[in-house]
Amino acid sequence: MSERRYALLIGNQTYPAPSDFTPLNCPHADVDAMLDVLRDPERGAFHEVEVLKDAGRAETVKAITTALGRKDRDDLLLIYFSGHGLTDDHGDLYLAANDSEKQQPQATAIDARQLSIMMGRADAGKTVLILDCCHAGAFPTGFKSSDGLQATADSYARGGGCYVLMACDEFELARDGDEGELSLLTRHLVEGLRGAADINTDGRITVNELSDYLDRTLAAGDLQTFKQGGRNQQGEVLLSSSGLDAFADMLEKAEEQVIEWSKKGSVSRSVRAEVLTFISDGPNPNDSERAGLLGALKGVADGRLRPGDFTELWLRANTGVSTIAEAPVDSQPPSAEPSPPPGLTDPSPSPGLAEPAATWHDTPPPAAPEDPQTEYFYHESYDDSLLSPPFIATAATMLGLTLLLWLVAPWIFWGLGWPDRHPPADAGGMFMGLVFVMALVLSICWVLMFENQRSNGVQVLKLCLRTIGLWMFVSLSYEVFDPTGMLPYLDAWLDAP
């Protein structure tokens, strides 16, 4: 039987009288942020996610019991709690519900030991319990106390394959945020599930990887000591996908295409060097500052960008100009948001979770040149300098054809066809007209073979300038060498017996 993934998200933020609990700022935003990442088909991909906000004790216990009862041996259940935690005189931990009373935790709050018993009696499977809880009181603004969180969570994970992630150590302070923001643990938790915790870059985020990431990031700020516990843990438990496998494939395809374009002269060697250096440095797929560069590479990998389009976007992004807003948007309408699966509570967008920064996956590649609303401009990055391979090839071809004309034109014009084998008065003009036509044809071939761009006003102007330049080169050559001076030698050769 294939694995089913369920989640129960509990966030208690307000506590009406007579609870005596100080309202918190983050639980609702925490739950919404967790909901977004868990139901994301490219991240958590959970089949069902149930959300409880400011629920009473009876409703919360019923939801937990139902979630544990429906879990099969192959399923994964994640229970997340954000709210107040409190302890009794014996140091036992309780989770505060909306109707819990601070002075009577045994009768009105959720006993963590009872929760561990419920988890132990459930069918064997994979259960992950995340506790971002503590209780406020006499602590300074911006902090919430957590003396109910024990140094280890082993005593709260009786069942097989149970994992417990806890916000902080005993007697530590777990930081609460401003209203609408995320708590310290949940902020890093969401970042980790979205890809930051993929330590081995295999595209998967397991419980152990997430725990290592949280331990490292929280310890770096010296604010909380993250704790993990559990019992009968076997193997790895997959929590989320980071997208790095698809990211690596995208970079590989883009690199191969840019190298191929460079060999054909469609992309300059300088741009190729920048691309190869950028990829070899191991870019972060979640780096919003480089989203423009990653979006350009994604367009190449998807086959939606031609060499000139890619070069322009790459240079614009590399010079600090945002290409996310300026790049033409894909002509196809964005896919509809997947409908929530049955049992999913779909709250309004979280005010505490800011819009995620644009990443390589979110940056739309520019539309194909056939889009009539898209404007393309000739860019200096196409490297049409005198030292570029396309220009050298064209100039060499033009010079060779000019030399050929010097040898063949007298024969064609006057050696075989003209009366008395003497050139007409406008022979020079005819010669130069033929050269001009050849220069124009070569310039058109230049555009079709090397620039791979749709013609516009700027490009036509450069085409004309290039044609005139080649024509002037041949004109000067004509004046210097004077092909008609070869006629006496040609006449002598034709009259020879």
PDB file of C-alpha atoms in Angstrom, residues 204-344:
ATOM      1  CA  ARG A 204      14.745  15.126  -0.379  1.00  0.00           C
ATOM      2  CA  ILE A 205      14.372  16.495   3.146  1.00  0.00           C
ATOM      3  CA  THR A 206      14.157  13.923   5.915  1.00  0.00           C
ATOM      4  CA  VAL A 207      13.382  14.338   9.600  1.00  0.00           C
ATOM      5  CA  ASN A 208      17.041  13.943  10.499  1.00  0.00           C
ATOM      6  CA  GLU A 209      18.150  16.507   7.924  1.00  0.00           C
ATOM      7  CA  LEU A 210      15.512  18.930   9.157  1.00  0.00           C
ATOM      8  CA  SER A 211      16.592  18.386  12.759  1.00  0.00           C
ATOM      9  CA  ASP A 212      20.247  19.007  11.906  1.00  0.00           C
ATOM     10  CA  TYR A 213      19.309  22.178  10.042  1.00  0.00           C
ATOM     11  CA  LEU A 214      17.181  23.515  12.903  1.00  0.00           C
ATOM     12  CA  ASP A 215      19.854  22.685  15.452  1.00  0.00           C
ATOM     13  CA  ARG A 216      22.501  24.474  13.382  1.00  0.00           C
ATOM     14  CA  THR A 217      20.472  27.591  12.571  1.00  0.00           C
ATOM     15  CA  LEU A 218      19.050  28.082  16.064  1.00  0.00           C
ATOM     16  CA  ALA A 219      22.435  27.540  17.672  1.00  0.00           C
ATOM     17  CA  ALA A 220      23.990  30.101  15.317  1.00  0.00           C
ATOM     18  CA  GLY A 221      21.761  32.801  16.790  1.00  0.00           C
ATOM     19  CA  ASP A 222      22.405  31.582  20.338  1.00  0.00           C
ATOM     20  CA  LEU A 223      18.705  32.031  21.109  1.00  0.00           C
ATOM     21  CA  GLN A 224      17.318  28.521  21.563  1.00  0.00           C
ATOM     22  CA  THR A 225      18.650  24.990  21.881  1.00  0.00           C
ATOM     23  CA  PHE A 226      16.691  22.805  19.508  1.00  0.00           C
ATOM     24  CA  LYS A 227      15.894  19.284  20.695  1.00  0.00           C
ATOM     25  CA  GLN A 228      14.852  16.092  18.963  1.00  0.00           C
ATOM     26  CA  GLY A 229      13.697  12.879  20.585  1.00  0.00           C
ATOM     27  CA  GLY A 230      11.726   9.764  19.850  1.00  0.00           C
ATOM     28  CA  ARG A 231      11.547   5.999  20.040  1.00  0.00           C
ATOM     29  CA  ASN A 232      11.944   3.067  17.636  1.00  0.00           C
ATOM     30  CA  GLN A 233      13.117   5.237  14.789  1.00  0.00           C
ATOM     31  CA  GLN A 234      13.964   3.121  11.779  1.00  0.00           C
ATOM     32  CA  GLY A 235      15.280   4.452   8.485  1.00  0.00           C
ATOM     33  CA  GLU A 236      14.590   7.899   7.116  1.00  0.00           C
ATOM     34  CA  VAL A 237      11.252   9.687   7.149  1.00  0.00           C
ATOM     35  CA  LEU A 238      10.710  11.891   4.123  1.00  0.00           C
ATOM     36  CA  LEU A 239       9.025  15.176   5.005  1.00  0.00           C
ATOM     37  CA  SER A 240       9.465  17.324   1.914  1.00  0.00           C
ATOM     38  CA  SER A 241      11.113  17.701  -1.468  1.00  0.00           C
ATOM     39  CA  SER A 242      13.610  20.487  -1.989  1.00  0.00           C
ATOM     40  CA  GLY A 243      13.408  20.588  -5.778  1.00  0.00           C
ATOM     41  CA  LEU A 244      17.198  20.343  -6.073  1.00  0.00           C
ATOM     42  CA  ASP A 245      17.043  17.256  -8.305  1.00  0.00           C
ATOM     43  CA  ALA A 246      14.980  19.137 -10.878  1.00  0.00           C
ATOM     44  CA  PHE A 247      17.205  22.162 -10.334  1.00  0.00           C
ATOM     45  CA  ALA A 248      20.347  20.171 -11.115  1.00  0.00           C
ATOM     46  CA  ASP A 249      18.761  18.753 -14.265  1.00  0.00           C
ATOM     47  CA  MET A 250      17.789  22.254 -15.360  1.00  0.00           C
ATOM     48  CA  LEU A 251      21.330  23.570 -14.906  1.00  0.00           C
ATOM     49  CA  GLU A 252      22.795  20.640 -16.810  1.00  0.00           C
ATOM     50  CA  LYS A 253      20.478  21.137 -19.787  1.00  0.00           C
ATOM     51  CA  ALA A 254      21.083  24.882 -19.834  1.00  0.00           C
ATOM     52  CA  GLU A 255      24.863  24.412 -19.688  1.00  0.00           C
ATOM     53  CA  GLU A 256      24.849  21.985 -22.608  1.00  0.00           C
ATOM     54  CA  GLN A 257      22.704  24.305 -24.723  1.00  0.00           C
ATOM     55  CA  VAL A 258      24.827  27.395 -24.018  1.00  0.00           C
ATOM     56  CA  ILE A 259      28.003  25.486 -24.938  1.00  0.00           C
ATOM     57  CA  GLU A 260      26.408  24.359 -28.202  1.00  0.00           C
ATOM     58  CA  TRP A 261      25.301  27.912 -29.020  1.00  0.00           C
ATOM     59  CA  SER A 262      28.781  29.202 -28.272  1.00  0.00           C
ATOM     60  CA  LYS A 263      30.346  26.715 -30.692  1.00  0.00           C
ATOM     61  CA  LYS A 264      28.040  28.015 -33.426  1.00  0.00           C
ATOM     62  CA  GLY A 265      28.850  31.620 -32.612  1.00  0.00           C
ATOM     63  CA  SER A 266      25.298  32.385 -31.459  1.00  0.00           C
ATOM     64  CA  VAL A 267      26.441  33.225 -27.914  1.00  0.00           C
ATOM     65  CA  SER A 268      29.642  35.125 -27.196  1.00  0.00           C
ATOM     66  CA  ARG A 269      32.508  33.462 -25.421  1.00  0.00           C
ATOM     67  CA  SER A 270      32.304  35.966 -22.584  1.00  0.00           C
ATOM     68  CA  VAL A 271      28.675  35.062 -21.839  1.00  0.00           C
ATOM     69  CA  ARG A 272      29.535  31.384 -22.066  1.00  0.00           C
ATOM     70  CA  ALA A 273      32.342  31.864 -19.535  1.00  0.00           C
ATOM     71  CA  GLU A 274      29.994  33.703 -17.165  1.00  0.00           C
ATOM     72  CA  VAL A 275      27.391  30.933 -17.415  1.00  0.00           C
ATOM     73  CA  LEU A 276      29.893  28.140 -16.787  1.00  0.00           C
ATOM     74  CA  THR A 277      31.375  29.988 -13.809  1.00  0.00           C
ATOM     75  CA  PHE A 278      27.923  30.680 -12.380  1.00  0.00           C
ATOM     76  CA  ILE A 279      26.893  27.020 -12.637  1.00  0.00           C
ATOM     77  CA  SER A 280      30.194  25.684 -11.284  1.00  0.00           C
ATOM     78  CA  ASP A 281      29.833  27.891  -8.194  1.00  0.00           C
ATOM     79  CA  GLY A 282      26.723  25.904  -7.223  1.00  0.00           C
ATOM     80  CA  PRO A 283      23.959  28.531  -7.191  1.00  0.00           C
ATOM     81  CA  ASN A 284      21.261  28.351  -4.532  1.00  0.00           C
ATOM     82  CA  PRO A 285      17.827  27.736  -6.092  1.00  0.00           C
ATOM     83  CA  ASN A 286      16.239  29.902  -3.398  1.00  0.00           C
ATOM     84  CA  ASP A 287      18.531  32.879  -4.004  1.00  0.00           C
ATOM     85  CA  SER A 288      16.108  35.689  -4.842  1.00  0.00           C
ATOM     86  CA  GLU A 289      18.943  38.039  -5.826  1.00  0.00           C
ATOM     87  CA  ARG A 290      19.925  35.692  -8.658  1.00  0.00           C
ATOM     88  CA  ALA A 291      16.419  34.709  -9.679  1.00  0.00           C
ATOM     89  CA  GLY A 292      16.834  36.596 -12.956  1.00  0.00           C
ATOM     90  CA  LEU A 293      19.923  34.603 -13.926  1.00  0.00           C
ATOM     91  CA  LEU A 294      18.307  31.330 -12.900  1.00  0.00           C
ATOM     92  CA  GLY A 295      15.129  32.249 -14.765  1.00  0.00           C
ATOM     93  CA  ALA A 296      17.140  32.860 -17.932  1.00  0.00           C
ATOM     94  CA  LEU A 297      18.814  29.459 -17.595  1.00  0.00           C
ATOM     95  CA  LYS A 298      15.433  27.848 -17.003  1.00  0.00           C
ATOM     96  CA  GLY A 299      14.169  29.406 -20.230  1.00  0.00           C
ATOM     97  CA  VAL A 300      17.111  27.863 -22.071  1.00  0.00           C
ATOM     98  CA  ALA A 301      16.537  24.439 -20.514  1.00  0.00           C
ATOM     99  CA  ASP A 302      12.834  24.595 -21.386  1.00  0.00           C
ATOM    100  CA  GLY A 303      13.624  25.480 -24.995  1.00  0.00           C
ATOM    101  CA  ARG A 304      11.739  28.775 -24.814  1.00  0.00           C
ATOM    102  CA  LEU A 305      14.678  31.096 -25.373  1.00  0.00           C
ATOM    103  CA  ARG A 306      16.727  31.667 -28.490  1.00  0.00           C
ATOM    104  CA  PRO A 307      20.382  32.649 -28.224  1.00  0.00           C
ATOM    105  CA  GLY A 308      19.819  36.376 -28.596  1.00  0.00           C
ATOM    106  CA  ASP A 309      16.925  36.454 -26.131  1.00  0.00           C
ATOM    107  CA  PHE A 310      18.952  34.538 -23.574  1.00  0.00           C
ATOM    108  CA  THR A 311      22.012  36.770 -23.988  1.00  0.00           C
ATOM    109  CA  GLU A 312      19.989  39.921 -23.459  1.00  0.00           C
ATOM    110  CA  LEU A 313      18.233  38.598 -20.355  1.00  0.00           C
ATOM    111  CA  TRP A 314      21.462  37.229 -18.940  1.00  0.00           C
ATOM    112  CA  LEU A 315      23.342  40.506 -19.275  1.00  0.00           C
ATOM    113  CA  ARG A 316      20.446  42.547 -17.922  1.00  0.00           C
ATOM    114  CA  ALA A 317      20.193  40.288 -14.869  1.00  0.00           C
ATOM    115  CA  ASN A 318      23.961  40.212 -14.417  1.00  0.00           C
ATOM    116  CA  THR A 319      24.150  44.006 -14.314  1.00  0.00           C
ATOM    117  CA  GLY A 320      21.596  44.202 -11.506  1.00  0.00           C
ATOM    118  CA  VAL A 321      18.535  44.992 -13.621  1.00  0.00           C
ATOM    119  CA  SER A 322      15.568  42.946 -12.517  1.00  0.00           C
ATOM    120  CA  THR A 323      14.402  40.615 -15.237  1.00  0.00           C
ATOM    121  CA  ILE A 324      11.553  39.176 -13.235  1.00  0.00           C
ATOM    122  CA  ALA A 325       9.267  42.112 -13.862  1.00  0.00           C
ATOM    123  CA  GLU A 326      10.675  43.142 -17.235  1.00  0.00           C
ATOM    124  CA  ALA A 327      10.956  39.754 -18.894  1.00  0.00           C
ATOM    125  CA  PRO A 328       8.022  38.971 -21.169  1.00  0.00           C
ATOM    126  CA  VAL A 329       5.558  36.711 -19.450  1.00  0.00           C
ATOM    127  CA  ASP A 330       4.744  33.335 -20.861  1.00  0.00           C
ATOM    128  CA  SER A 331       1.835  33.629 -23.247  1.00  0.00           C
ATOM    129  CA  GLN A 332       0.135  30.631 -21.698  1.00  0.00           C
ATOM    130  CA  PRO A 333      -2.039  31.422 -18.667  1.00  0.00           C
ATOM    131  CA  PRO A 334      -0.693  30.169 -15.346  1.00  0.00           C
ATOM    132  CA  SER A 335      -1.997  26.863 -14.178  1.00  0.00           C
ATOM    133  CA  ALA A 336      -4.845  27.004 -11.731  1.00  0.00           C
ATOM    134  CA  GLU A 337      -4.118  26.579  -8.044  1.00  0.00           C
ATOM    135  CA  PRO A 338      -4.705  22.941  -7.115  1.00  0.00           C
ATOM    136  CA  SER A 339      -7.936  22.500  -5.213  1.00  0.00           C
ATOM    137  CA  PRO A 340      -7.506  21.457  -1.592  1.00  0.00           C
ATOM    138  CA  PRO A 341      -7.990  17.748  -1.015  1.00  0.00           C
ATOM    139  CA  PRO A 342     -10.917  16.535   1.090  1.00  0.00           C
ATOM    140  CA  GLY A 343     -10.630  17.461   4.727  1.00  0.00           C
ATOM    141  CA  LEU A 344      -8.371  20.419   4.104  1.00  0.00           C
TER     142      LEU A 344
END
